[in-house]
Tab-separated table of C-alpha atoms and ligand atoms in Angstrom:
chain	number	residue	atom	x	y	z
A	1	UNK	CA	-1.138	1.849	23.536
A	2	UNK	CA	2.422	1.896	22.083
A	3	UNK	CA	3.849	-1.157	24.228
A	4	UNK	CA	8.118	-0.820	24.936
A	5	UNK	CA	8.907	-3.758	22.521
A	6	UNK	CA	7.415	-1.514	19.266
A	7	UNK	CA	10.290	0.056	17.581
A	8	UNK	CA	11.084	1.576	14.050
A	9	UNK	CA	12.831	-1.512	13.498
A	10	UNK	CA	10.035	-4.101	14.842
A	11	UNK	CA	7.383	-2.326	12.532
A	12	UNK	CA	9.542	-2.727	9.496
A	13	UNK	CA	10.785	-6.616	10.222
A	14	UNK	CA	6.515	-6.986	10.456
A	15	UNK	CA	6.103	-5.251	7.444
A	16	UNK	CA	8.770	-7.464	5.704
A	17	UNK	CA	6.452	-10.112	6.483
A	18	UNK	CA	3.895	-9.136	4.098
A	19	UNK	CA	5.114	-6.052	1.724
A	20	UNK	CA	8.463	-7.047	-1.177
A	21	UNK	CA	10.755	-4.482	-1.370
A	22	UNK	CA	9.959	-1.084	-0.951
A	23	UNK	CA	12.605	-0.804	1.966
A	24	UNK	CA	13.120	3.072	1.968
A	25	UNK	CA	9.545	3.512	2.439
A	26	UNK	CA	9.017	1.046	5.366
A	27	UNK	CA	11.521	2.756	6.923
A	28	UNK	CA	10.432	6.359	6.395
A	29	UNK	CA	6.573	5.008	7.108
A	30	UNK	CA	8.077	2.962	10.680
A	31	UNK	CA	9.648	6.027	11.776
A	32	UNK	CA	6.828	8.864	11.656
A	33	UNK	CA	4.148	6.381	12.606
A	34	UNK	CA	6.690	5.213	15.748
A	35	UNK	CA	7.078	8.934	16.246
A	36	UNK	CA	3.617	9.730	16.194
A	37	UNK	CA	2.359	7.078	19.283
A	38	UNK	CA	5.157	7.940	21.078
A	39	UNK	CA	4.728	11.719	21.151
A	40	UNK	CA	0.899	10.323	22.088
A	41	UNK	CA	1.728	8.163	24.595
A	42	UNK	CA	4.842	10.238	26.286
A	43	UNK	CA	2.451	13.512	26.337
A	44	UNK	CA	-0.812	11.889	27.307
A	45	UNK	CA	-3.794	14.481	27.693
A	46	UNK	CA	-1.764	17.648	26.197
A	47	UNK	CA	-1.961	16.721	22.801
A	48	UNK	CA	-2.203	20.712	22.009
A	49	UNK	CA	1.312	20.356	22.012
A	50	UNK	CA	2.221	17.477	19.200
A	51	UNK	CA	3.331	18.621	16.296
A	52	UNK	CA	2.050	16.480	13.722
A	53	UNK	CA	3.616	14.330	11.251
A	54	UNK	CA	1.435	13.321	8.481
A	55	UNK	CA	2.391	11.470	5.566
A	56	UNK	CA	2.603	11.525	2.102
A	57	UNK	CA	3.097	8.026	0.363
A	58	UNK	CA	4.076	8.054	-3.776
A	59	UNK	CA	3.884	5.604	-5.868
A	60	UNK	CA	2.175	3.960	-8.783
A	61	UNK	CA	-0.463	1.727	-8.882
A	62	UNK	CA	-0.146	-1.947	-7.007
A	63	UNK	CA	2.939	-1.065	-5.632
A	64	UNK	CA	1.961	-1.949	-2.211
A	65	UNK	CA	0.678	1.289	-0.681
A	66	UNK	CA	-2.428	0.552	0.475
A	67	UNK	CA	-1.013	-3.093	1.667
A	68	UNK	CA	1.911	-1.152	3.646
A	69	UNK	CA	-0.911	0.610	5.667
A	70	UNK	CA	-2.994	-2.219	6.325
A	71	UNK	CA	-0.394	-4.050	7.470
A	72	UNK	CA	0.838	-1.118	10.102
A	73	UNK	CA	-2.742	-0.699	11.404
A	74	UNK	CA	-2.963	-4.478	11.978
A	75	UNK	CA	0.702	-4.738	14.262
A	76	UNK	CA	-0.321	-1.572	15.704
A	77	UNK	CA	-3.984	-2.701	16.313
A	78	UNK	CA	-5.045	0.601	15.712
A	79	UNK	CA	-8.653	1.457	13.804
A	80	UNK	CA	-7.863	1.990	10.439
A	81	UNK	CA	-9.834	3.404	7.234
A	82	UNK	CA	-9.088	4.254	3.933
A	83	UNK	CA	-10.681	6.795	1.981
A	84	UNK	CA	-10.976	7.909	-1.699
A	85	UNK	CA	-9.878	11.166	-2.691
A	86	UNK	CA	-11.790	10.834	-5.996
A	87	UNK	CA	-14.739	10.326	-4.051
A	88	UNK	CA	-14.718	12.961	-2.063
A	89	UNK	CA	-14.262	15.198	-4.960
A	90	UNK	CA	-17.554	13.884	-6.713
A	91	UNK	CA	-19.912	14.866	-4.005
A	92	UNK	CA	-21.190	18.425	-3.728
A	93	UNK	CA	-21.696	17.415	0.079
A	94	UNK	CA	-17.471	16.989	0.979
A	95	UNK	CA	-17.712	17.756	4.819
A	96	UNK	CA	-20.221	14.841	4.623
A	97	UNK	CA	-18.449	12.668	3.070
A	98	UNK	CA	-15.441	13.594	5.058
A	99	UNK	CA	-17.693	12.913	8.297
A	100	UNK	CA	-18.492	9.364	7.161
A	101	UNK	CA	-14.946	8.607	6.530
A	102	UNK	CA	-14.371	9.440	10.807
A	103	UNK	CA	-17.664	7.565	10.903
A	104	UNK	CA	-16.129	4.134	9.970
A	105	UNK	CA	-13.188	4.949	11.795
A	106	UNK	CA	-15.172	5.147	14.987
A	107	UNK	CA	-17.069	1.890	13.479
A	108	UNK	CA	-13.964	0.433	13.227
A	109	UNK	CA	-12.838	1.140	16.736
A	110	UNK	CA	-16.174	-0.494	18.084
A	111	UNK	CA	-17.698	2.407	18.862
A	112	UNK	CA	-14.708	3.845	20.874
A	113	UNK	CA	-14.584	7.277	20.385
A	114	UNK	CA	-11.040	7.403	22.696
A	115	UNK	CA	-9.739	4.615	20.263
A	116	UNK	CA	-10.951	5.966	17.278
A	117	UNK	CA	-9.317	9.491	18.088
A	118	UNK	CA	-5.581	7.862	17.846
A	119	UNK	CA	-6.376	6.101	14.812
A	120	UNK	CA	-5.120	6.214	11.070
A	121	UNK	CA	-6.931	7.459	8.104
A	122	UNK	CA	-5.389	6.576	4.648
A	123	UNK	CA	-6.722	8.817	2.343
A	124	UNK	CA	-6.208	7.218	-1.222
A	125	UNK	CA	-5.205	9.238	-4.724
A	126	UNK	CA	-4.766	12.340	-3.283
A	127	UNK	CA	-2.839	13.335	-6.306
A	128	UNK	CA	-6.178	13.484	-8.046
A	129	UNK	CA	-6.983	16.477	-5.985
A	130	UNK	CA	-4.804	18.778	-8.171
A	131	UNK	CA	-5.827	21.698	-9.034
A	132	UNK	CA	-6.306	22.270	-13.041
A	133	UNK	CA	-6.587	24.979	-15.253
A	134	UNK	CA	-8.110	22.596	-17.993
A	135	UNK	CA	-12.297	22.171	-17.076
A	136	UNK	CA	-13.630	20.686	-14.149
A	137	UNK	CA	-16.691	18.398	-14.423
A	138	UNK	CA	-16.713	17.117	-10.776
A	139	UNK	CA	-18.926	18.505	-8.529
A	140	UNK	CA	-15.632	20.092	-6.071
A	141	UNK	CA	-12.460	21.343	-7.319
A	142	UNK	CA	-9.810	19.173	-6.121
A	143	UNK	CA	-8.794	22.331	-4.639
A	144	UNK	CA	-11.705	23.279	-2.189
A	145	UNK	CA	-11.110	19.561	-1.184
A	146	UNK	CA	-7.583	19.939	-0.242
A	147	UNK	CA	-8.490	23.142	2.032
A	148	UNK	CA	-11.413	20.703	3.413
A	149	UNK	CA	-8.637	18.124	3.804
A	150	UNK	CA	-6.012	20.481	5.791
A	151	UNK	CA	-8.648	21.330	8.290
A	152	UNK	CA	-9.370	17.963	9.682
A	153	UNK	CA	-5.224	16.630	9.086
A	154	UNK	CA	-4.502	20.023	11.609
A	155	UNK	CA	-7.066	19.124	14.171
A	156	UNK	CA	-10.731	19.630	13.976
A	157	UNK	CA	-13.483	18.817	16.027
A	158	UNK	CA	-15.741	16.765	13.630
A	159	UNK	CA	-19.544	16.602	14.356
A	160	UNK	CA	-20.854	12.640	14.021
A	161	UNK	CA	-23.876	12.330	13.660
A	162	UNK	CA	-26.638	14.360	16.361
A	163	UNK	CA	-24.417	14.987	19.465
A	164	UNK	CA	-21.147	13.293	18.909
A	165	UNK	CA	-17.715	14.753	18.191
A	166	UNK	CA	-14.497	13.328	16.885
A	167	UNK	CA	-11.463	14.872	17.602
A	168	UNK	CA	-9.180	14.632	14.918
A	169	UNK	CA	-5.966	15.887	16.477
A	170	UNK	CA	-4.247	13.225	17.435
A	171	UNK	CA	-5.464	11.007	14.013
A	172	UNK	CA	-2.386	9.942	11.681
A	173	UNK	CA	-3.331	10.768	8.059
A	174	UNK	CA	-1.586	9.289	5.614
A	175	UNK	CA	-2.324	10.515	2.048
A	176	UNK	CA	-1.197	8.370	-1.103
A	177	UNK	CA	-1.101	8.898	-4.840
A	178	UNK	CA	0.158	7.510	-7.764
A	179	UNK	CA	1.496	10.886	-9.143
A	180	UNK	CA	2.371	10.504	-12.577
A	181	UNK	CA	4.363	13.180	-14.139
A	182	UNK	CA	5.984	14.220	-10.674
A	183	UNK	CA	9.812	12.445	-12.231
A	184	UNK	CA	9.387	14.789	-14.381
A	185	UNK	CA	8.841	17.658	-12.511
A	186	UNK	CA	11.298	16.557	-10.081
A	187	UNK	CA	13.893	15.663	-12.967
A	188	UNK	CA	13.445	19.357	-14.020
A	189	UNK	CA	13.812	21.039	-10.870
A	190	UNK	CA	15.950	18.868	-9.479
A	191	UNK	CA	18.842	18.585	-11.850
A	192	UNK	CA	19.263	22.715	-12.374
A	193	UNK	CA	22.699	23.553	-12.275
A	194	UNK	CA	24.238	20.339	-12.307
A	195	UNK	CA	26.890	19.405	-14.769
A	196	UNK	CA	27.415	15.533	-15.163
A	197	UNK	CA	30.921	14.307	-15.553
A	198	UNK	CA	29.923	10.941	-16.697
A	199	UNK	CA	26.683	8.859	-17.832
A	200	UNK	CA	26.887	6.710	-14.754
A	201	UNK	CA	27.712	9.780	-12.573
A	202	UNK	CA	24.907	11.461	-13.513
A	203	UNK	CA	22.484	8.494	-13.131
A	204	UNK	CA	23.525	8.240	-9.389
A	205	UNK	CA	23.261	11.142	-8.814
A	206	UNK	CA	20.543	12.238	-10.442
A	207	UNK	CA	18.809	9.022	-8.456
A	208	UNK	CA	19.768	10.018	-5.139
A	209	UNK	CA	18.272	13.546	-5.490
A	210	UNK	CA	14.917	12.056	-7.569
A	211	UNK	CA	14.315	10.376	-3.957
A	212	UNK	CA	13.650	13.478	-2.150
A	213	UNK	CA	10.259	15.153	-2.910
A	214	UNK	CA	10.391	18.857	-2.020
A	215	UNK	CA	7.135	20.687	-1.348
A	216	UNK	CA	7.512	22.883	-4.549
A	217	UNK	CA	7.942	19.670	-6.497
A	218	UNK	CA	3.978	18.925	-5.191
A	219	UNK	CA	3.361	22.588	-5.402
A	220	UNK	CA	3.872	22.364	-9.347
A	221	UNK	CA	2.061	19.273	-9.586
A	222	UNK	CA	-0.786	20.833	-8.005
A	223	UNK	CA	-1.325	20.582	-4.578
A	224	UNK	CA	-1.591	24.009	-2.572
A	225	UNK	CA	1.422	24.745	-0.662
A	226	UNK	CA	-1.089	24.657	2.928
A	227	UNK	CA	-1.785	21.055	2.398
A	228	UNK	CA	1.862	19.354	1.651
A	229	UNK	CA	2.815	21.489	4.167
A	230	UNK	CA	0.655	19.279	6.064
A	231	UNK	CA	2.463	16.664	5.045
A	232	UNK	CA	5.818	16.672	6.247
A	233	UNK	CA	7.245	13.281	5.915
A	234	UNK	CA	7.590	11.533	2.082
A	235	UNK	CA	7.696	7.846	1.416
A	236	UNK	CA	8.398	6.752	-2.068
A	237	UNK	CA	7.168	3.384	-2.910
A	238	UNK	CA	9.671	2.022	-6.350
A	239	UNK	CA	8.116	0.534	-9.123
A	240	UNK	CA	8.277	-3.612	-8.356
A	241	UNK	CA	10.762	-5.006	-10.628
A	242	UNK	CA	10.218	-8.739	-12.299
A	243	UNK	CA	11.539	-10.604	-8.962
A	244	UNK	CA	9.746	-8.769	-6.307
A	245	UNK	CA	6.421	-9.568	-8.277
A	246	UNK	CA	7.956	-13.483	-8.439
A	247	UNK	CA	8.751	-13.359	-4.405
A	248	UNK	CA	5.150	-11.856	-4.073
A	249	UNK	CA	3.663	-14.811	-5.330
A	250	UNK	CA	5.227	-17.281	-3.095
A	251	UNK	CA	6.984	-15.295	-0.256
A	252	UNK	CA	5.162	-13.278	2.201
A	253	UNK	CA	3.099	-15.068	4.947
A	254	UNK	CA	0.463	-15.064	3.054
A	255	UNK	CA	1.217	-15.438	-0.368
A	256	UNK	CA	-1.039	-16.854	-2.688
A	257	UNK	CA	1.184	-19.821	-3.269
A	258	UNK	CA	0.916	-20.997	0.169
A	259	UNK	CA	-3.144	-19.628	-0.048
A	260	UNK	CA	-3.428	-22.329	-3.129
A	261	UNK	CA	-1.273	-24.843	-1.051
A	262	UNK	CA	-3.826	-24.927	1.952
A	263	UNK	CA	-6.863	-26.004	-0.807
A	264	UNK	CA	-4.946	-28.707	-2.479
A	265	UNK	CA	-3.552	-29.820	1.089
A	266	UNK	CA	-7.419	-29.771	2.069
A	267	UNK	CA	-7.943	-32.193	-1.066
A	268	UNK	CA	-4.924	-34.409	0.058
A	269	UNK	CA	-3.195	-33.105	-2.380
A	270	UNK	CA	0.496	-31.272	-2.191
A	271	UNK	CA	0.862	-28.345	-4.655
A	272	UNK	CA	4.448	-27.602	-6.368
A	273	UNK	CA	4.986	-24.626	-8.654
A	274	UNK	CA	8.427	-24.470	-10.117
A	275	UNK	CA	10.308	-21.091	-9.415
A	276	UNK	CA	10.707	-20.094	-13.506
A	277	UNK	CA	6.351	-20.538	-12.834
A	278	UNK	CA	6.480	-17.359	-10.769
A	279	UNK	CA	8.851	-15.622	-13.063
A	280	UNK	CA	6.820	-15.958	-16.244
A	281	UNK	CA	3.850	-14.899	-14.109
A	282	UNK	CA	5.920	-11.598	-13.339
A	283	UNK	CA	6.690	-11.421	-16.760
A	284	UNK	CA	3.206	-10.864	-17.874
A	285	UNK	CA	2.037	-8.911	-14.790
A	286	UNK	CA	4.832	-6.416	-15.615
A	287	UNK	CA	3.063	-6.197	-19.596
A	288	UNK	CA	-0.610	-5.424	-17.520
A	289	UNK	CA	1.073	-2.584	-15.785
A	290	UNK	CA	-0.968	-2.428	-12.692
A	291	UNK	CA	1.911	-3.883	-10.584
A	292	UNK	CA	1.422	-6.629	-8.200
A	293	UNK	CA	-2.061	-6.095	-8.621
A	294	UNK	CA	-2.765	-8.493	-11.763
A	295	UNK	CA	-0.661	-11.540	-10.097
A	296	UNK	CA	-3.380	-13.067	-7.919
A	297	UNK	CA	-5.822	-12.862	-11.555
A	298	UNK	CA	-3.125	-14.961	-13.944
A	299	UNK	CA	-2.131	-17.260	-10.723
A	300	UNK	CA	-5.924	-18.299	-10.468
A	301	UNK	CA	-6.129	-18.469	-14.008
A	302	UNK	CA	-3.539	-20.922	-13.745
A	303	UNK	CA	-5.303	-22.919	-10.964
A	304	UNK	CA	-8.479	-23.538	-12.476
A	305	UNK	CA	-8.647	-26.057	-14.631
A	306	UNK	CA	-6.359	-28.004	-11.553
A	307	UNK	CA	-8.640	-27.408	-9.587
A	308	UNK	CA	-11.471	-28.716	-11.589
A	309	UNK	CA	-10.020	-31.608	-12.580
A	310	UNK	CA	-8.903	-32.762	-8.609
A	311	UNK	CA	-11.500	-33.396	-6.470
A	312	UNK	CA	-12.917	-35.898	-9.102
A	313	UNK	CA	-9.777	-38.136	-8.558
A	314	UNK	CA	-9.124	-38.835	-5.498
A	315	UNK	CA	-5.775	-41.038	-6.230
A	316	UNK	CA	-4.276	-37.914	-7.148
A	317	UNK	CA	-1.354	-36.748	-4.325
A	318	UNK	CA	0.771	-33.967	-6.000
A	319	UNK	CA	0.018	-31.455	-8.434
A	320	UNK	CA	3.887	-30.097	-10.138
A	321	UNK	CA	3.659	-27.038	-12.720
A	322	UNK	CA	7.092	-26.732	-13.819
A	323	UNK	CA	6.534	-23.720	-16.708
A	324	UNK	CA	3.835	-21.698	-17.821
A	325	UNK	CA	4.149	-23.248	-21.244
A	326	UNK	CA	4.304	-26.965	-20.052
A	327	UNK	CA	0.630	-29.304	-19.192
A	328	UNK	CA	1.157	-29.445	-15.014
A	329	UNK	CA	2.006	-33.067	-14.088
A	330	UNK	CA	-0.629	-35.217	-12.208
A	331	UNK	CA	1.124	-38.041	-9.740
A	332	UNK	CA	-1.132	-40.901	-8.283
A	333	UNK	CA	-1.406	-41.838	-4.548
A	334	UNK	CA	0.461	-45.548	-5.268
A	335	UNK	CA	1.241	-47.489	-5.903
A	336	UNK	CA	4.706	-46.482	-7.316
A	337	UNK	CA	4.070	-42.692	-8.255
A	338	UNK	CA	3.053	-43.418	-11.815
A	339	UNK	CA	2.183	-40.350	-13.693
A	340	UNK	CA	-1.370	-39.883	-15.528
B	401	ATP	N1	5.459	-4.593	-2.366
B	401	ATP	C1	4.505	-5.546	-2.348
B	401	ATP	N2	4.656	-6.630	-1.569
B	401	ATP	C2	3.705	-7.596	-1.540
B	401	ATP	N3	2.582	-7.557	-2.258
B	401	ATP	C3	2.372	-6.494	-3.054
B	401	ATP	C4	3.320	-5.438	-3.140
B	401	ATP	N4	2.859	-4.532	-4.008
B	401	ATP	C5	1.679	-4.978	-4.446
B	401	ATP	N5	1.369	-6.158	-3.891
B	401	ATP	C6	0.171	-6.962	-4.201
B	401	ATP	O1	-0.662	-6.208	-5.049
B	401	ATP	C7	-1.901	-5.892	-4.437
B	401	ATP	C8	-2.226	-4.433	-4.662
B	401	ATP	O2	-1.356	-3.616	-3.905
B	401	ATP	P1	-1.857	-2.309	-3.151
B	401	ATP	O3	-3.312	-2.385	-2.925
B	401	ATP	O4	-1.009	-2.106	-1.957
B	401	ATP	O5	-1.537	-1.250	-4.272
B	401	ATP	P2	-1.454	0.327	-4.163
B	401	ATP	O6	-0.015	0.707	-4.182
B	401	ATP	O7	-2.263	0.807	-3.025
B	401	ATP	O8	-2.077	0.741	-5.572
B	401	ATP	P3	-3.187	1.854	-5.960
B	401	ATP	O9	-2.438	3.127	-6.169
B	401	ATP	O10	-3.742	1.335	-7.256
B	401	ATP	O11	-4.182	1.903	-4.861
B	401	ATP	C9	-1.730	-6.237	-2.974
B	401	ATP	O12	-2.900	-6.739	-2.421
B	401	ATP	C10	-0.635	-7.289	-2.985
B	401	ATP	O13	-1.205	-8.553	-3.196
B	402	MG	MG1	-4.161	1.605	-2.883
């Protein structure tokens, strides 16, 4: 399943393909899903004896933590699902829900029960499982969901449907969440007993301990101690800074840039945004505050009225935007480039 050329390394140059930044985490996330398939493909049939190595991905919203996990699934060609924790904690009915989630995964896996068993379930804002002292509306407690949770990330046989069971064993879970208020937590706990000697000291410092979540650190945010302990490995995905979400735009392999490209080259017509373009884009996704997530809605923005306006004039060949704050320059087939 794991074929000899898949290494830490090769999953992370793939996932450079298609996810900015974020390098700690790709690393982190290469490692314990490399470790995973090889502990499954080394120990064949006595997979009593893996130890398993779930993980826990941070991170706020748009970041690229769902994208990260689609994007291992796909080089790994394993069946993948993701899952809502919010979801699970508004029905009264969570083993159900929990059983539909291995549902699709065996959907996904065509049916393959085998296939579906070594697959990866991505279990979305996890963090929203926490358990609070303030009122709870929803139907579960985030907490009763969490010890629902813990069963099926140990191992569980799952019952599908009439006759059918899934064996969850050897299934990678991967559990994400946006987490806000952990810095602080972290900040607190992390800090005690240190005495800066500078401001710049400190910051490093500081830094290079905020990157390591302990298990108390989730313990005071709310999670029960059984389920991160469930979680052994931690990827932290960075806020995207104005440059990643400009190389978003226009560099992965399938960047919107090059998406928008392919229409105008199937209207005969070549496409050219201007770097500062991509930048000013950034500038306003970074005001939205939903990370890379707002980019594709101002880049189409930005396309539309092109868009309308091209396939009525067919002696148009190149389309150049040059700034956000600047009327995109038409050129004409021939017969000496003259602008319109
Ligand atoms: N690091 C990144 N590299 C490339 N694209 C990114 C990155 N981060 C975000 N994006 C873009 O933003 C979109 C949303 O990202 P994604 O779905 O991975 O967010 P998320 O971290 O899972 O957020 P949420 O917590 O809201 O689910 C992606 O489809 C992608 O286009
Ligand atoms: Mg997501």
């Amino acid at each position: 399943m794991l074929s000899k050329e898949i290494t830490p390394r090769a999953i992370v140059e793939y996932l450079d393909q298609y996810v900015i930044g974020q390098e700690e985490a790709k690393r982190t996330l290469a490692v314990a899903v490399y470790a995973h398939y090889r502990k499954l493909s080394t120990l064949g049939q006595r997979s009593e004896a893996i130890a398993k190595s779930n993980v826990l991905i941070i991170g706020s919203s748009g970041t690229g933590k769902t994208l990260a996990c689609e994007t291992l699934s796909r080089f790994l060609a394993v069946p993948f699902v993701t899952a809502d924790a919010t979801s699970l904690a508004q029905t009264r009915y969570v083993s159900d829900e929990i059983e539909a989630i291995l549902q699709r995964l065996v959907d996904r896996a065509g049916g393959d029960l085998r296939q579906a068993s070594r697959g990866i379930v991505f279990i979305d804002e996890i963090d929203k499982l926490k358990t609070s002292s303030t009122g709870e509306s929803r139907a579960t407690s985030g907490e009763s969901v969490q010890h629902a949770l813990l069963k099926i990330m140990e191992g569980a046989p799952v019952k599908l449907g009439a006759d059918r069971f899934i064996d969850t064993t050897n299934i990678l879970f991967i559990c994400g969440g946006a987490f806000v208020g952990l810095d602080k937590i972290m900040s607190r706990t992390h800090s005690f007993g240190f005495i800066a000697t500078s401001e710049t000291d400190n910051k490093s410092i500081l830094d290079r301990l905020n990157d390591r979540v302990k298990p108390t650190d989730l313990f005071e945010f709310g999670l029960i101690p059984e389920f991160t302990g469930r979680l052994p490995v931690v990827a932290r995905f960075g806020d995207l800074s104005r440059e990643m979400l400009a190389r978003i735009m226009s560099v992965p392999k399938n960047a919107i840039y090059h998406q928008f490209r392919e229409v105008f080259r199937a209207e005969g017509v070549e496409l050219v945004v201007a770097p500062p373009v991509f930048e000013q884009i950034a500038e306003i996704a970074i005001e939205y505050k939903t990370g890379g997530r707002s980019l594709r809605g101002i880049f189409e923005e930005l396309m539309t009225p092109i868009l309308y306006v091209v396939p009525d004039h067919p002696q148009i060949c190149r389309v150049e935007i040059g700034s956000l704050f600047e009327a995109p320059r038409y050129f004409k087939r021939n017969p000496e480039n003259g602008e319109t």
